[in-house]
PDB file of C-alpha atoms in Angstrom:
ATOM      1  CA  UNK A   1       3.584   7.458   2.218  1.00 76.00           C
ATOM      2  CA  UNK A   2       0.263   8.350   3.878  1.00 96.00           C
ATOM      3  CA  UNK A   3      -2.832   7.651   1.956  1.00 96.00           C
ATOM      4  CA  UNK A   4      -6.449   8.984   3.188  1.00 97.00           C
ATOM      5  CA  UNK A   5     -10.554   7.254   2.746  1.00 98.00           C
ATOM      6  CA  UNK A   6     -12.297   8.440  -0.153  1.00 97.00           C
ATOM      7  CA  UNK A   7     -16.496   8.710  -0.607  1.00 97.00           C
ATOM      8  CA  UNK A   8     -17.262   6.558  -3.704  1.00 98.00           C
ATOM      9  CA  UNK A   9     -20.789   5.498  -3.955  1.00 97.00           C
ATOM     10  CA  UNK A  10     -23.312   3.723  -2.275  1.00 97.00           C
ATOM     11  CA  UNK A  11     -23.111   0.336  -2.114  1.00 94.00           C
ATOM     12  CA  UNK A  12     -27.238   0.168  -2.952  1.00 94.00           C
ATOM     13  CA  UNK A  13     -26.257   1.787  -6.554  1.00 96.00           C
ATOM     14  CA  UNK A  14     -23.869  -0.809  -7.345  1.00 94.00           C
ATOM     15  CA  UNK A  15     -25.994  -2.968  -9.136  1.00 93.00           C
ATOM     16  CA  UNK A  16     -24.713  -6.796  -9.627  1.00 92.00           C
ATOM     17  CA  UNK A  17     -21.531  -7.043 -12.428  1.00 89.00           C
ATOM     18  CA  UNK A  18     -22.063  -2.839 -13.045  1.00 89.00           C
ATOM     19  CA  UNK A  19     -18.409  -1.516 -13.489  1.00 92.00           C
ATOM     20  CA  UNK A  20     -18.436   1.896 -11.953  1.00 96.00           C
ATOM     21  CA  UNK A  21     -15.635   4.111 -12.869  1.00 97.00           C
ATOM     22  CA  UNK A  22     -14.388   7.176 -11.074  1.00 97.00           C
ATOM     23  CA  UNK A  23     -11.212   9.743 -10.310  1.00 95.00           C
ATOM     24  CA  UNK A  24     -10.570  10.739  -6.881  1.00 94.00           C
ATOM     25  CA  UNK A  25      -7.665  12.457  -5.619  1.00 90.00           C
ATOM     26  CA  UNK A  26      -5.880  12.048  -8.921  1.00 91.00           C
ATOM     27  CA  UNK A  27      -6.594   8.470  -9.393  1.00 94.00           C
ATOM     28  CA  UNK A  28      -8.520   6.504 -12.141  1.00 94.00           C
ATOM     29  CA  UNK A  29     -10.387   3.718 -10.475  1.00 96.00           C
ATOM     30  CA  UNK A  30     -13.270   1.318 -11.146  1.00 96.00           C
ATOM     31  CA  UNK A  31     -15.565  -0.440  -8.426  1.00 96.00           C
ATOM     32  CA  UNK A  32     -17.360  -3.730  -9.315  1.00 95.00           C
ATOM     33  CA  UNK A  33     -19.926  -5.866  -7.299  1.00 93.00           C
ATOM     34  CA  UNK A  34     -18.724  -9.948  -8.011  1.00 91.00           C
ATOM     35  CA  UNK A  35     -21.456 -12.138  -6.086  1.00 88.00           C
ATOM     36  CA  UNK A  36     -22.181  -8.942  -3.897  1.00 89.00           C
ATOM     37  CA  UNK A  37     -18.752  -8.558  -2.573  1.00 92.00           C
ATOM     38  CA  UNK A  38     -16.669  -5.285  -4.072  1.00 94.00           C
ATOM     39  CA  UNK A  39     -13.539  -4.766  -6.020  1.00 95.00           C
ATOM     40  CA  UNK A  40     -11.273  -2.097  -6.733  1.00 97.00           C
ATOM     41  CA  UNK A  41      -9.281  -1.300  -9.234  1.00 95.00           C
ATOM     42  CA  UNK A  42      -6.765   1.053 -10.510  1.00 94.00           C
ATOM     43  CA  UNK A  43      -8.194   1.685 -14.187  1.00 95.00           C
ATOM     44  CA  UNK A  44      -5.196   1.081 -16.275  1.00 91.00           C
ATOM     45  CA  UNK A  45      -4.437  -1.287 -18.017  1.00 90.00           C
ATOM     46  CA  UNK A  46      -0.747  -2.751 -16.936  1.00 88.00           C
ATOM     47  CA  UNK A  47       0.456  -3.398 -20.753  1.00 84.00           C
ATOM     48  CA  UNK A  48      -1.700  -0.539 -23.021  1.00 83.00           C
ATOM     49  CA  UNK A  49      -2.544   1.701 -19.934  1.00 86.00           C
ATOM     50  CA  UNK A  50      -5.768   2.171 -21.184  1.00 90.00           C
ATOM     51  CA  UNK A  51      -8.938   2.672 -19.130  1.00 93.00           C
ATOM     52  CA  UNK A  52     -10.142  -0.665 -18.423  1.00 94.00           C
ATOM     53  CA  UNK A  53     -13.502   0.315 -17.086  1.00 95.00           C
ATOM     54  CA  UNK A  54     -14.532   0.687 -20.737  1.00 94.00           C
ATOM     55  CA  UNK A  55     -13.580  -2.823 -21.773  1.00 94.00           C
ATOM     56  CA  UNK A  56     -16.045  -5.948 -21.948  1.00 93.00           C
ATOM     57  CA  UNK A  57     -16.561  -8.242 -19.125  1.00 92.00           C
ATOM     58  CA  UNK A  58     -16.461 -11.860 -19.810  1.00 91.00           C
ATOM     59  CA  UNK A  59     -16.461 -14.961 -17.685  1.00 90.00           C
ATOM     60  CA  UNK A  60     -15.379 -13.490 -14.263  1.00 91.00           C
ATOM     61  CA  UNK A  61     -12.371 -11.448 -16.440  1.00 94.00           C
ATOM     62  CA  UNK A  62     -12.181  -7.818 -18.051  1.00 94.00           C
ATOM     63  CA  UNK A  63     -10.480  -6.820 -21.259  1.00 94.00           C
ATOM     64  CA  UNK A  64      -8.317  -4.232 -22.368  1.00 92.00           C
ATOM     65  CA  UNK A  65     -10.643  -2.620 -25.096  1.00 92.00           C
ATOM     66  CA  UNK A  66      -7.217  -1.527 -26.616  1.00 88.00           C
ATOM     67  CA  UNK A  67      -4.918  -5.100 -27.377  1.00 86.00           C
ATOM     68  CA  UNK A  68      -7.350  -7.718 -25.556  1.00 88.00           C
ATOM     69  CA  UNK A  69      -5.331  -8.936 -22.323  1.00 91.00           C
ATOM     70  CA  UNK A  70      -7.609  -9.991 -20.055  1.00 94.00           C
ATOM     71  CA  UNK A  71      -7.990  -9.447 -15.861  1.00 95.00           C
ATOM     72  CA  UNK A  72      -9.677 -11.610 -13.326  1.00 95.00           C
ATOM     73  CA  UNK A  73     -11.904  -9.620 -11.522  1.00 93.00           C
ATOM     74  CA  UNK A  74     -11.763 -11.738  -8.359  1.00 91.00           C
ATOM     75  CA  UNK A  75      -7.909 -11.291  -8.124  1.00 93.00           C
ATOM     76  CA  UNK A  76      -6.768  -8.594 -10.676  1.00 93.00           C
ATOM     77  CA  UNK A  77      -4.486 -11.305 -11.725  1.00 95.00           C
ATOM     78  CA  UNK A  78      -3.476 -11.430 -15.706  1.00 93.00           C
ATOM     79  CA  UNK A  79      -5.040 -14.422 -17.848  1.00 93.00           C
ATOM     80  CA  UNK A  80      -2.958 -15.864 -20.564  1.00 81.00           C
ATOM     81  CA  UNK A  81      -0.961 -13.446 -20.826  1.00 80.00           C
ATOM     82  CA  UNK A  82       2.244 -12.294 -19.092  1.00 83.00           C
ATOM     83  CA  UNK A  83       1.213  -8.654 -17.875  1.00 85.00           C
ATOM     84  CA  UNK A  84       1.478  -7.537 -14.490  1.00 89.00           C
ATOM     85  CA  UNK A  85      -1.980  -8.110 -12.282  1.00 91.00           C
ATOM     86  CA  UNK A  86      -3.726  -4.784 -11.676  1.00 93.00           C
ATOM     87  CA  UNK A  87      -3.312  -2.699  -8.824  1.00 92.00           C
ATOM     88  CA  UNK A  88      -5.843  -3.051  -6.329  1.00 94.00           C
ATOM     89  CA  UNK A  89      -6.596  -0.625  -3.334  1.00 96.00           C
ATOM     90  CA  UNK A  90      -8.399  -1.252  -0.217  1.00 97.00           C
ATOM     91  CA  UNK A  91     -12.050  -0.264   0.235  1.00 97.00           C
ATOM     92  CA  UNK A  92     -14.629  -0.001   3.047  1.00 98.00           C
ATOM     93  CA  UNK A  93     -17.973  -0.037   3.974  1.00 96.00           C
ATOM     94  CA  UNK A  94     -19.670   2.383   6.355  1.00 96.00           C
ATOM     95  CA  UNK A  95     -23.006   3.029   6.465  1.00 96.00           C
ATOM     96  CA  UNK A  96     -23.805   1.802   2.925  1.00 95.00           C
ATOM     97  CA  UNK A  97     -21.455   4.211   1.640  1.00 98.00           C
ATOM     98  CA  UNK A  98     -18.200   2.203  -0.225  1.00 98.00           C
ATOM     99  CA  UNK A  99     -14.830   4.332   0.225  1.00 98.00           C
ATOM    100  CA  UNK A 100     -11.506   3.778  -0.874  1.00 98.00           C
ATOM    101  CA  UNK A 101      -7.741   4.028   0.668  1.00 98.00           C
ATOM    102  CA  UNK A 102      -5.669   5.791  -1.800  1.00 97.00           C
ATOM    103  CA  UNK A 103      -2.651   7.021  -1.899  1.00 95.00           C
ATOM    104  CA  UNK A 104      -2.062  11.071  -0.815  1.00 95.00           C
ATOM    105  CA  UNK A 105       0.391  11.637  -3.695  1.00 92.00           C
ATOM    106  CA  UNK A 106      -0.586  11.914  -7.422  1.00 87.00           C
ATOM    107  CA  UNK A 107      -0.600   9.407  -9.548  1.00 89.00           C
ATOM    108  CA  UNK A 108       2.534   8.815 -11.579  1.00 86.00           C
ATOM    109  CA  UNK A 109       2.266   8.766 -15.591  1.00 82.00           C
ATOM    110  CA  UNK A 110       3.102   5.162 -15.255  1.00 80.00           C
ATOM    111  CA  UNK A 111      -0.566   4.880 -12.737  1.00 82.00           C
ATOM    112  CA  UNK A 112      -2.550   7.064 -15.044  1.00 79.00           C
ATOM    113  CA  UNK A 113      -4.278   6.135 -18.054  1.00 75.00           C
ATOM    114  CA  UNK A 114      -3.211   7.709 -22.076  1.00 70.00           C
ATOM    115  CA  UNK A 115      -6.700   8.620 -22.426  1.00 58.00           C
ATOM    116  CA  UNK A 116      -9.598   9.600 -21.561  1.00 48.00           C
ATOM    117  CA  UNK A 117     -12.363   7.082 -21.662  1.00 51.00           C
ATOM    118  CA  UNK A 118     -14.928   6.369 -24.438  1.00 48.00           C
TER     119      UNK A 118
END
């Protein structure tokens, strides 16, 4: 499977704790700046598969605005629950300018979110 670097954003417009959703090549993923060092996620939820970009952030965790399972955003990890951690993709910084490996393929249905978000 080959996967290529995608432009995101500037790292400068990342603002502290600021959840910054996107799609690129197919995928749903959100960025977020923890103690000035980045994340990525892919933004599904593992159990709902709904867009966790849109859910509330909480002591160091996100969660699922649809059934409440929540996500350490240091590890992608599952909290109290038994849910499968988030998928996490590898990022970069050049220049200022975050991008992210992702995979060449589309995203399967079971990789996508059901809905839109909002």
């Amino acid at each position: 499977m080959s996967n290529s670097w995608h432009d995101i954003i500037r790292e400068d417009e990342l603002s502290e704790g600021e959840i910054h959703a996107t799609i690129k090549n197919g995928w749903h993923i959100f960025l977020i700046n923890l103690d000035g060092e980045i994340r990525v996620w892919n933004d599904r939820c593992p159990h709902a598969a709904s867009h966790l970009s849109t859910g509330r952030i909480r002591r160091g965790a996100v969660m699922c605005p649809l059934h409440g399972a929540r996500f350490e955003l240091k590890s992608g990890r599952c909290i109290g629950g038994t849910y499968s951690d988030l998928i996490t993709f590898e990022h970069r910084n050049q220049d200022g300018m975050i991008s992210v490996l992702l995979p060449d393929r589309s995203p399967t249905m079971a990789e996508l979110p059901i809905s839109p978000p909002g």
